[in-house]
Short mmCIF file of C-alpha atoms in Angstrom, two decimals:
data_model
loop_
_atom_site.label_atom_id
_atom_site.label_comp_id
_atom_site.label_asym_id
_atom_site.label_seq_id
_atom_site.Cartn_x
_atom_site.Cartn_y
_atom_site.Cartn_z
CA MET A 4 38.61 47.30 -1.54
CA LYS A 5 40.99 44.28 -2.81
CA PHE A 6 40.40 41.17 -1.32
CA SER A 7 42.49 38.16 -0.79
CA SER A 8 42.67 35.29 -3.02
CA PHE A 9 41.54 33.14 0.18
CA THR A 10 39.13 35.61 0.95
CA ILE A 11 37.54 35.14 -2.49
CA ARG A 12 37.75 31.33 -1.98
CA ILE A 13 36.21 31.61 1.30
CA PHE A 14 33.17 33.97 -0.43
CA ALA A 15 33.06 31.35 -3.07
CA ILE A 16 32.25 28.30 -0.54
CA LEU A 17 29.92 30.22 1.52
CA PHE A 18 27.87 31.19 -1.94
CA CYS A 19 27.92 27.52 -3.29
CA VAL A 20 26.55 26.53 0.40
CA LYS A 21 23.84 29.34 0.01
CA GLN A 22 22.80 27.99 -3.57
CA ILE A 23 22.92 24.47 -2.27
CA ASN A 24 20.53 25.50 0.91
CA CYS A 25 18.34 27.08 -1.37
CA ALA A 26 18.22 24.50 -3.99
CA GLU A 27 17.18 22.20 -1.06
CA LYS A 28 14.51 24.39 0.33
CA ASN A 29 12.68 24.77 -3.32
CA THR A 30 12.86 20.82 -3.37
CA LYS A 31 11.16 20.70 -0.22
CA ALA A 32 8.74 23.68 -1.10
CA ARG A 33 7.75 21.71 -4.21
CA TYR A 34 7.42 18.69 -2.34
CA ARG A 35 3.86 17.41 -1.28
CA LYS A 36 2.67 14.45 0.66
CA SER A 37 -0.19 12.22 -0.51
CA PHE A 38 -3.54 13.21 0.05
CA ILE A 39 -3.67 9.36 1.19
CA ASN A 40 -1.05 9.13 4.28
CA PRO A 41 -2.70 7.02 7.32
CA TYR A 42 0.43 5.32 8.39
CA PRO A 43 2.56 5.96 11.20
CA ARG A 44 5.20 8.82 10.87
CA PHE A 45 8.55 7.49 12.27
CA LYS A 46 12.28 7.76 11.89
CA ALA A 47 13.63 4.38 11.65
CA HIS A 48 18.04 4.38 12.09
CA TYR A 49 19.21 1.56 13.98
CA ASP A 50 21.09 1.49 17.19
CA LYS A 51 24.94 1.31 17.97
CA GLY A 52 24.54 -2.91 17.84
CA ASP A 53 25.80 -4.91 14.97
CA PRO A 54 22.93 -5.04 12.41
CA GLY A 55 24.47 -7.32 10.17
CA GLU A 56 24.76 -7.33 6.41
CA PRO A 57 21.55 -7.24 3.76
CA LEU A 58 20.91 -10.41 2.17
CA PHE A 59 20.40 -9.94 -1.50
CA LEU A 60 18.82 -13.24 -2.77
CA THR A 61 18.64 -12.66 -6.52
CA PRO A 62 22.19 -13.89 -7.19
CA LEU A 63 22.12 -16.50 -5.15
CA ILE A 64 19.07 -17.71 -7.38
CA ALA A 65 21.27 -17.70 -10.56
CA ASP A 66 23.93 -19.73 -8.92
CA PRO A 67 23.75 -23.04 -9.29
CA LYS A 68 25.90 -24.07 -6.04
CA TRP A 69 23.01 -22.61 -4.21
CA THR A 70 19.96 -25.10 -3.94
CA LYS A 71 16.58 -23.86 -2.95
CA GLU A 72 16.87 -24.90 0.25
CA MET A 73 19.93 -23.27 0.81
CA ILE A 74 18.49 -20.27 0.03
CA ARG A 75 15.72 -20.78 2.11
CA ASN A 76 17.90 -21.14 5.21
CA ILE A 77 19.68 -18.43 4.70
CA SER A 78 16.73 -16.04 4.20
CA ARG A 79 15.14 -17.80 7.77
CA VAL A 80 14.26 -14.99 10.36
CA ASN A 81 15.47 -15.72 13.75
CA HIS A 82 14.79 -13.75 16.75
CA LYS A 83 14.04 -14.31 20.22
CA ASP A 84 10.90 -12.19 19.60
CA PHE A 85 9.75 -14.63 16.50
CA GLU A 86 10.66 -17.93 17.70
CA ASP A 87 7.43 -19.61 17.41
CA ILE A 88 6.69 -17.91 14.25
CA GLU A 89 8.50 -19.25 10.70
CA SER A 90 9.05 -16.56 8.43
CA TYR A 91 11.67 -15.43 5.60
CA SER A 92 12.71 -12.23 4.54
CA GLY A 93 15.50 -10.45 2.16
CA TYR A 94 16.19 -8.50 -1.11
CA LEU A 95 15.26 -9.29 -4.21
CA THR A 96 16.54 -7.45 -7.21
CA VAL A 97 14.33 -6.55 -9.76
CA ASP A 98 16.26 -3.82 -12.16
CA PRO A 99 19.98 -4.69 -11.76
CA ASN A 100 20.25 -1.77 -14.48
CA TYR A 101 19.41 0.83 -11.45
CA ASN A 102 20.47 -1.75 -8.71
CA SER A 103 16.62 -1.24 -7.84
CA ASN A 104 15.92 -4.05 -4.78
CA MET A 105 12.67 -4.74 -2.96
CA PHE A 106 12.18 -6.16 0.57
CA PHE A 107 10.21 -8.83 1.33
CA TRP A 108 8.95 -10.99 4.69
CA TYR A 109 7.03 -13.88 4.06
CA PHE A 110 5.15 -16.09 6.39
CA PRO A 111 4.16 -19.85 5.66
CA SER A 112 0.82 -20.75 6.48
CA GLU A 113 0.38 -21.90 10.04
CA GLU A 114 -1.89 -24.84 8.68
CA ASP A 115 -0.97 -26.31 5.58
CA PRO A 116 1.72 -24.53 3.44
CA ALA A 117 2.04 -26.75 0.88
CA TYR A 118 -1.83 -26.22 -0.26
CA SER A 119 -2.76 -22.71 1.60
CA PRO A 120 -3.17 -20.08 -0.93
CA VAL A 121 -0.43 -17.63 -1.65
CA VAL A 122 -1.39 -13.49 -0.48
CA LEU A 123 0.82 -10.70 -1.27
CA TRP A 124 -0.13 -7.54 0.82
CA LEU A 125 0.69 -4.37 -0.59
CA GLN A 126 0.39 -0.83 1.50
CA GLY A 127 -0.51 2.50 -0.08
CA GLY A 128 1.02 5.76 0.23
CA PRO A 129 2.24 6.27 -2.13
CA GLY A 130 5.58 5.02 -0.23
CA ALA A 131 4.08 3.52 3.05
CA SER A 132 5.85 0.55 4.06
CA SER A 133 3.82 -3.23 4.06
CA LEU A 134 5.45 -3.48 7.37
CA PHE A 135 2.35 -1.10 8.98
CA GLY A 136 0.31 -3.94 7.81
CA LEU A 137 1.94 -6.61 9.04
CA PHE A 138 1.94 -5.15 12.44
CA ALA A 139 -0.81 -3.39 12.42
CA GLU A 140 -3.26 -4.81 10.54
CA ASN A 141 -3.28 -8.63 9.42
CA GLY A 142 0.20 -9.98 10.07
CA PRO A 143 0.99 -12.46 12.94
CA PHE A 144 2.42 -9.94 15.25
CA GLU A 145 0.87 -6.90 16.83
CA PHE A 146 1.95 -4.25 19.31
CA ASN A 147 0.01 -3.87 22.58
CA GLU A 148 -1.06 -0.34 23.93
CA ASP A 149 2.15 -0.43 25.99
CA GLY A 150 4.24 -0.96 22.56
CA GLU A 151 4.66 -4.57 23.76
CA LEU A 152 4.88 -7.19 20.85
CA GLY A 153 2.54 -9.93 20.99
CA LYS A 154 0.70 -12.47 18.60
CA ARG A 155 -2.43 -11.69 16.57
CA ASN A 156 -5.41 -13.88 16.99
CA TYR A 157 -6.59 -13.47 13.57
CA THR A 158 -3.80 -13.03 11.44
CA TRP A 159 -4.22 -13.89 7.89
CA SER A 160 -1.06 -16.65 7.98
CA LYS A 161 -3.35 -18.58 9.66
CA THR A 162 -4.41 -20.38 6.44
CA HIS A 163 -2.33 -18.34 3.99
CA ASN A 164 1.07 -18.34 2.66
CA LEU A 165 1.36 -14.34 3.57
CA ILE A 166 4.09 -12.27 2.00
CA TYR A 167 4.57 -8.70 2.70
CA ILE A 168 6.67 -6.64 0.33
CA ASP A 169 7.92 -3.01 0.21
CA ASN A 170 6.55 -1.43 -2.66
CA PRO A 171 7.19 0.81 -4.93
CA VAL A 172 11.23 0.69 -5.00
CA GLY A 173 12.05 3.48 -2.43
CA THR A 174 9.35 2.54 -0.13
CA GLY A 175 10.40 1.15 3.63
CA PHE A 176 13.59 -0.90 3.11
CA SER A 177 13.07 -1.22 -0.68
CA PHE A 178 15.58 1.16 -2.64
CA THR A 179 17.36 1.82 -5.84
CA ASP A 180 20.81 3.65 -6.37
CA HIS A 181 19.38 5.99 -9.45
CA GLU A 182 16.43 8.16 -9.75
CA GLU A 183 15.71 6.63 -12.88
CA GLY A 184 15.09 3.86 -10.81
CA TYR A 185 11.73 4.89 -9.48
CA ALA A 186 8.79 4.38 -10.71
CA ARG A 187 6.59 6.89 -13.06
CA ASN A 188 3.56 4.92 -13.62
CA GLU A 189 1.55 1.72 -12.91
CA LYS A 190 3.23 -0.01 -15.72
CA THR A 191 6.85 -0.11 -13.80
CA VAL A 192 5.32 -0.83 -10.35
CA GLY A 193 3.51 -4.01 -11.82
CA HIS A 194 6.54 -5.09 -13.98
CA ASN A 195 8.67 -4.58 -10.93
CA LEU A 196 6.49 -6.33 -8.68
CA HIS A 197 6.06 -8.92 -11.17
CA GLU A 198 9.88 -9.67 -11.14
CA ALA A 199 9.97 -9.89 -7.20
CA VAL A 200 6.95 -12.39 -7.34
CA GLN A 201 8.74 -14.67 -9.76
CA GLN A 202 11.65 -14.92 -7.83
CA LEU A 203 9.76 -15.71 -4.46
CA TYR A 204 7.90 -18.49 -6.58
CA GLU A 205 11.39 -19.72 -7.67
CA ILE A 206 12.75 -19.85 -4.30
CA PHE A 207 9.83 -20.91 -1.96
CA GLU A 208 8.36 -23.39 -4.64
CA TRP A 209 4.92 -23.13 -3.93
CA SER A 210 2.61 -25.51 -5.48
CA GLY A 211 0.45 -24.93 -8.45
CA ASN A 212 -2.41 -25.93 -6.12
CA SER A 213 -1.43 -23.03 -3.85
CA ASP A 214 -3.59 -20.11 -5.70
CA PHE A 215 -2.22 -16.64 -5.97
CA TRP A 216 -4.11 -13.74 -4.38
CA ILE A 217 -3.14 -10.26 -4.45
CA ALA A 218 -4.28 -7.58 -1.38
CA GLY A 219 -3.95 -4.17 -0.26
CA GLU A 220 -5.43 -0.95 0.55
CA SER A 221 -5.39 2.83 -0.02
CA TYR A 222 -3.12 3.46 -2.83
CA ALA A 223 -2.83 -0.07 -3.55
CA GLY A 224 -5.91 0.29 -5.18
CA LYS A 225 -3.72 1.10 -8.10
CA TYR A 226 -0.57 -1.47 -7.16
CA VAL A 227 -2.85 -4.26 -6.86
CA PRO A 228 -4.65 -4.22 -10.38
CA ALA A 229 -1.15 -3.05 -11.84
CA LEU A 230 0.24 -6.39 -10.73
CA ALA A 231 -2.39 -8.50 -11.53
CA TYR A 232 -2.64 -6.83 -15.04
CA HIS A 233 0.90 -7.34 -15.95
CA ILE A 234 0.56 -10.90 -14.52
CA HIS A 235 -2.62 -11.39 -16.95
CA LYS A 236 -0.34 -9.78 -19.77
CA VAL A 237 2.64 -11.35 -20.04
CA GLN A 238 2.19 -14.87 -18.32
CA ASN A 239 2.32 -16.79 -21.50
CA SER A 240 5.11 -14.74 -23.01
CA ILE A 241 8.47 -16.13 -23.42
CA ASP A 242 10.36 -13.52 -21.03
CA THR A 243 8.29 -15.01 -18.19
CA ARG A 244 10.03 -17.49 -15.98
CA THR A 245 7.34 -18.46 -13.47
CA ILE A 246 3.73 -19.18 -13.92
CA ILE A 247 2.09 -17.36 -11.29
CA PRO A 248 -1.59 -19.05 -10.83
CA LEU A 249 -3.40 -15.71 -10.16
CA LYS A 250 -6.88 -16.07 -9.02
CA GLY A 251 -7.93 -12.61 -8.03
CA MET A 252 -7.40 -9.89 -5.73
CA ALA A 253 -8.79 -7.58 -2.87
CA ILE A 254 -8.79 -3.94 -2.71
CA GLY A 255 -10.04 -2.35 0.86
CA ASN A 256 -10.97 1.66 0.90
CA GLY A 257 -8.60 1.89 -2.16
CA LEU A 258 -7.84 4.81 -4.63
CA SER A 259 -8.12 3.26 -8.37
CA ASP A 260 -10.33 5.79 -10.61
CA PRO A 261 -10.18 9.42 -9.00
CA ILE A 262 -12.36 11.22 -11.07
CA HIS A 263 -15.37 9.07 -10.20
CA GLN A 264 -14.46 8.90 -6.90
CA LEU A 265 -14.03 12.70 -6.24
CA GLN A 266 -17.60 13.42 -4.15
CA TYR A 267 -16.82 14.52 -0.83
CA GLY A 268 -19.33 17.32 -0.84
CA ASP A 269 -22.49 15.04 -0.84
CA TYR A 270 -20.44 12.56 1.15
CA LEU A 271 -19.98 15.19 3.99
CA TYR A 272 -23.17 16.92 3.75
CA GLN A 273 -25.07 13.91 4.75
CA LEU A 274 -22.75 13.36 7.51
CA GLY A 275 -23.83 16.93 9.12
CA LEU A 276 -20.02 17.63 9.01
CA ILE A 277 -20.44 20.43 6.37
CA ASP A 278 -23.39 22.59 5.66
CA GLU A 279 -24.99 24.06 2.25
CA HIS A 280 -22.64 26.74 2.26
CA GLY A 281 -19.58 24.26 2.83
CA LEU A 282 -21.69 21.88 0.19
CA ILE A 283 -21.53 24.68 -2.52
CA GLU A 284 -17.79 25.14 -2.14
CA PHE A 285 -16.96 21.51 -2.39
CA ASN A 286 -19.34 21.14 -5.42
CA GLU A 287 -17.32 23.87 -7.10
CA ALA A 288 -13.58 22.56 -6.14
CA GLU A 289 -14.76 18.98 -7.55
CA LYS A 290 -15.77 20.22 -10.55
CA LYS A 291 -12.50 21.87 -11.24
CA GLY A 292 -10.75 18.96 -10.40
CA LYS A 293 -12.86 16.28 -12.60
CA ASP A 294 -11.90 18.99 -15.51
CA CYS A 295 -8.48 18.68 -14.67
CA ILE A 296 -8.43 15.28 -14.87
CA ALA A 297 -10.92 15.04 -17.94
CA THR A 298 -8.21 16.88 -19.74
CA HIS A 299 -5.39 15.08 -18.42
CA LYS A 300 -3.70 18.04 -16.39
CA MET A 301 -2.95 15.45 -13.50
CA ASP A 302 -0.88 18.22 -11.63
CA CYS A 303 -4.00 20.42 -11.14
CA ALA A 304 -6.25 17.98 -10.50
CA PHE A 305 -3.55 16.91 -7.03
CA GLU A 306 -3.57 20.69 -6.23
CA VAL A 307 -7.66 20.37 -6.14
CA PHE A 308 -7.46 17.37 -3.63
CA ASP A 309 -4.72 18.89 -1.59
CA ASN A 310 -6.85 21.96 -1.23
CA LEU A 311 -9.90 19.70 -0.30
CA LEU A 312 -8.79 17.62 2.29
CA ASN A 313 -4.81 17.59 2.47
CA GLY A 314 -3.94 21.01 3.12
CA ASP A 315 0.39 20.31 2.52
CA MET A 316 0.22 23.27 -0.09
CA THR A 317 -2.27 25.79 1.51
CA ASN A 318 -3.25 27.25 5.07
CA GLY A 319 -5.36 24.41 6.18
CA SER A 320 -7.32 22.37 3.64
CA LEU A 321 -11.16 23.08 3.00
CA PHE A 322 -12.06 20.13 4.96
CA HIS A 323 -9.92 21.12 8.14
CA ASN A 324 -11.40 24.68 7.68
CA LEU A 325 -14.94 23.41 7.71
CA THR A 326 -14.87 20.65 10.19
CA GLY A 327 -12.38 21.15 12.42
CA PHE A 328 -11.16 17.66 11.63
CA ASN A 329 -7.45 16.67 11.46
CA TYR A 330 -8.07 13.21 10.44
CA TYR A 331 -10.13 11.69 7.71
CA TYR A 332 -9.65 7.97 8.28
CA ASN A 333 -12.93 7.62 10.27
CA TYR A 334 -15.23 9.91 10.76
CA LEU A 335 -15.42 8.77 14.83
CA ARG A 336 -11.91 10.61 15.70
CA THR A 337 -10.89 13.73 15.14
CA LYS A 338 -7.21 13.49 15.14
CA GLU A 339 -4.15 11.02 14.24
CA ASP A 340 -4.21 7.61 16.55
CA ASN A 341 -0.52 7.28 17.76
CA ARG A 342 -1.03 3.15 18.63
CA THR A 343 1.52 2.08 15.80
CA HIS A 344 4.47 4.27 16.72
CA ALA A 345 6.43 1.44 18.40
CA LEU A 346 6.99 0.31 15.02
CA GLY A 347 9.37 3.07 14.77
CA THR A 348 11.42 1.87 17.91
CA PHE A 349 11.02 -1.80 16.75
CA LEU A 350 12.90 -1.12 13.32
CA GLN A 351 15.57 0.86 15.36
CA SER A 352 16.82 -2.40 16.97
CA SER A 353 20.02 -3.70 15.45
CA THR A 354 18.76 -6.97 16.40
CA VAL A 355 15.44 -6.81 14.30
CA ARG A 356 17.69 -5.46 11.50
CA LYS A 357 20.14 -8.69 11.63
CA ALA A 358 17.02 -10.64 11.82
CA ILE A 359 15.09 -9.54 8.87
CA HIS A 360 18.23 -8.78 7.05
CA VAL A 361 18.12 -5.79 6.21
CA GLY A 362 21.56 -4.51 8.05
CA ASN A 363 22.19 -0.79 7.93
CA MET A 364 19.75 0.12 5.14
CA THR A 365 18.12 3.12 5.42
CA PHE A 366 13.91 2.93 6.04
CA HIS A 367 12.64 5.15 4.11
CA ASP A 368 9.28 6.39 6.05
CA ILE A 369 6.86 8.40 4.82
CA ASP A 370 7.15 11.40 6.60
CA THR A 371 10.57 12.48 4.90
CA ILE A 372 10.70 14.03 1.41
CA ASN A 373 8.74 10.92 -0.32
CA LYS A 374 10.53 10.32 -3.58
CA VAL A 375 8.35 7.70 -4.43
CA GLU A 376 5.39 10.25 -4.38
CA ILE A 377 7.20 12.64 -6.40
CA HIS A 378 8.10 10.31 -9.08
CA LEU A 379 4.31 9.30 -9.40
CA LYS A 380 2.92 12.40 -9.04
CA GLU A 381 1.60 12.15 -12.62
CA ASP A 382 -0.21 8.86 -11.82
CA ILE A 383 -2.02 9.88 -8.35
CA MET A 384 -5.16 11.06 -9.95
CA ASP A 385 -4.75 9.07 -13.11
CA THR A 386 -7.03 6.02 -13.28
CA VAL A 387 -6.48 2.01 -13.47
CA ALA A 388 -10.68 0.97 -14.05
CA PRO A 389 -9.99 -0.19 -17.29
CA TRP A 390 -7.58 -2.76 -15.78
CA ILE A 391 -9.88 -3.31 -13.30
CA SER A 392 -12.54 -3.89 -16.09
CA GLU A 393 -10.63 -6.21 -18.34
CA LEU A 394 -9.21 -8.23 -14.97
CA LEU A 395 -13.25 -8.66 -13.95
CA ASN A 396 -13.89 -10.66 -17.33
CA THR A 397 -11.40 -13.50 -15.99
CA TYR A 398 -10.56 -12.79 -12.13
CA ILE A 399 -12.35 -12.83 -8.87
CA VAL A 400 -12.43 -9.06 -7.67
CA CYS A 401 -13.47 -8.05 -4.20
CA ILE A 402 -13.75 -4.35 -3.35
CA TYR A 403 -14.08 -3.99 0.32
CA ASN A 404 -14.68 -0.57 2.24
CA GLY A 405 -15.00 0.36 5.78
CA GLN A 406 -17.96 2.32 6.52
CA LEU A 407 -16.54 5.05 8.66
CA ASP A 408 -13.65 6.02 5.98
CA ILE A 409 -13.81 9.71 4.72
CA ILE A 410 -10.83 9.55 2.45
CA VAL A 411 -12.08 7.13 0.21
CA ALA A 412 -15.17 6.28 1.49
CA TYR A 413 -17.79 3.56 0.54
CA PRO A 414 -20.24 5.98 -1.66
CA LEU A 415 -16.93 7.13 -3.74
CA THR A 416 -16.15 3.37 -4.28
CA ARG A 417 -19.34 2.37 -5.40
CA ASN A 418 -19.68 5.47 -7.82
CA TYR A 419 -16.50 4.03 -9.59
CA LEU A 420 -17.62 0.55 -9.37
CA GLN A 421 -20.79 1.47 -11.13
CA HIS A 422 -18.83 3.33 -14.01
CA LEU A 423 -16.72 -0.01 -14.60
CA LYS A 424 -17.15 -1.43 -18.40
CA TYR A 425 -17.22 -5.19 -18.24
CA LYS A 426 -19.38 -8.17 -19.14
CA ASP A 427 -21.16 -8.38 -16.08
CA ALA A 428 -21.63 -4.62 -15.07
CA ASN A 429 -25.65 -4.24 -15.79
CA LEU A 430 -25.47 -7.15 -13.11
CA TYR A 431 -23.74 -5.10 -10.65
CA LYS A 432 -26.34 -2.59 -10.81
CA ILE A 433 -29.35 -4.50 -10.21
CA ALA A 434 -27.66 -7.32 -7.90
CA THR A 435 -29.60 -7.91 -4.47
CA ARG A 436 -27.16 -6.52 -1.56
CA GLU A 437 -27.33 -9.17 1.48
CA VAL A 438 -26.94 -8.74 4.83
CA TRP A 439 -23.28 -10.05 5.78
CA ARG A 440 -23.94 -11.90 9.32
CA MET A 441 -21.23 -13.93 11.32
CA GLU A 442 -21.77 -17.48 12.47
CA ASP A 443 -22.64 -15.65 16.18
CA GLY A 444 -25.48 -13.69 14.24
CA GLU A 445 -23.76 -10.30 14.44
CA ILE A 446 -23.85 -8.10 11.57
CA ALA A 447 -20.46 -7.39 10.43
CA GLY A 448 -21.38 -5.66 7.10
CA TYR A 449 -22.97 -5.75 3.63
CA ALA A 450 -22.19 -7.70 0.50
CA LYS A 451 -23.25 -7.57 -3.22
CA HIS A 452 -22.47 -10.17 -5.79
CA ALA A 453 -22.23 -9.84 -9.41
CA GLY A 454 -20.09 -12.19 -11.78
CA ASN A 455 -16.99 -11.97 -10.85
CA LEU A 456 -17.27 -8.63 -8.55
CA ILE A 457 -17.82 -9.03 -4.78
CA GLU A 458 -18.37 -5.98 -3.16
CA ILE A 459 -18.39 -5.47 0.36
CA MET A 460 -19.06 -2.54 2.98
CA VAL A 461 -17.22 -3.47 6.61
CA ARG A 462 -19.48 -2.40 9.30
CA ASN A 463 -17.58 0.25 12.03
CA ALA A 464 -14.52 0.33 10.17
CA GLY A 465 -12.56 3.09 8.78
CA HIS A 466 -9.93 3.39 6.24
CA MET A 467 -8.00 0.25 7.42
CA ALA A 468 -10.70 -2.08 8.09
CA PRO A 469 -8.16 -5.09 9.16
CA ALA A 470 -7.39 -2.85 12.10
CA ASP A 471 -10.54 -2.10 13.15
CA GLN A 472 -12.38 -5.29 12.67
CA PRO A 473 -9.54 -7.97 12.53
CA LYS A 474 -11.93 -10.71 13.13
CA TRP A 475 -14.03 -9.94 10.46
CA MET A 476 -11.42 -9.30 7.82
CA TYR A 477 -9.81 -12.16 8.39
CA PHE A 478 -13.39 -14.13 8.04
CA LEU A 479 -13.53 -12.19 4.61
CA ILE A 480 -10.18 -13.03 3.17
CA ASP A 481 -10.31 -16.65 4.18
CA HIS A 482 -13.96 -17.14 2.53
CA LEU A 483 -12.39 -15.53 -0.44
CA THR A 484 -9.56 -17.13 -0.90
CA HIS A 485 -10.97 -20.57 -0.16
CA TYR A 486 -14.22 -20.14 -2.24
CA LYS A 487 -16.56 -20.00 0.39
CA LYS A 488 -19.95 -18.32 0.71
CA PHE A 489 -20.18 -15.40 3.24
CA ASN A 490 -23.76 -16.12 4.90
#
């Protein structure tokens, strides 16, 4: 049988299309979500209106024709829903070689911006936008049950200069033009964040009296120490343009030291969510996971976590199969909470996009192919405990944990803290645990102090403590950054 040249070309095109589709399917088959993914899943495409143009501030910083006041004015957010709240946003280039840019949104302190502490909030994921923290946890805005935007009563911006950055590059509105621009490890994460923070200090000219604090939750248990450690190491180098007055950090329900946080079996057994047979299964899997980490087989360790809890690569995780739970961020709930889905609709608005200076840039949501996580897959089960140990010798480190979390449960956090090697490690092991009460006498949690380490358990809170207990968490961050006693 003979084919015409036209027919042959058609076969060739169809073959190529098939190969591309197969390759795409293989990529999706290899893709796995992180075992820490408490964030709302949404698609954020702008509507048919005019979203304006994205605002890149880095070239303006280097241009002598642009004063700092002019840069601040052009980055001011103007929108009818935000009229009463002063804020600024835009893009900061952190790696010009790959055109890697990070999106920020900054809210000056409502009380005394000239002298208030500067707090940077980082979300986890990896690959979760810090806009979740802004609208669902501690920013000046929140959505009610009807999806309407209103003001939050206990916003951290009341007494802090509060910054949100979509981190790492490729998260949320942050982006890069090259695969090489994605972070493969926490050293790159720390470097890129430091570049962004230095530029923010140049633009907003915070005084040396405004202490700098880094806060975050979940997988930011890696990001927060990464930035703090990078600042600690390079602060006095000749490449540092701006001195950052780092004072400390706060990590909530953070994955920081997986080898010492892989202890789910005993915890779930004590909660009554699994029986002795389930405990044996968990213990066997956890031993395998720890062996993988000890031999630096991080992909193997990730598979163990996937089989235990996430179930992305298996027909349901062991946790789901034994408990029936589809939710592991608060053991009082068995399924996902959809309260924050209004954020997706909000980000589709061209008027909002124009106001926050992102234009028609893609919003990378965590439910699509998460390139941030794919490039960090060898990092997920690695540790930053040595960095935290070194930082504890110089800076204040607050580790808080919601009582009701499963994925990064309080006993798991305490176990890794007990293994930290720093100058006051023995003090932590013998320190007295105190009841943390609010002024009205209500018990908010329990606190333990040892040198620069403050460990807090937040009562009646899950994985996202600021969302579950906003009043108590505002009290916590305000007392921490203003050096007030908790009791």
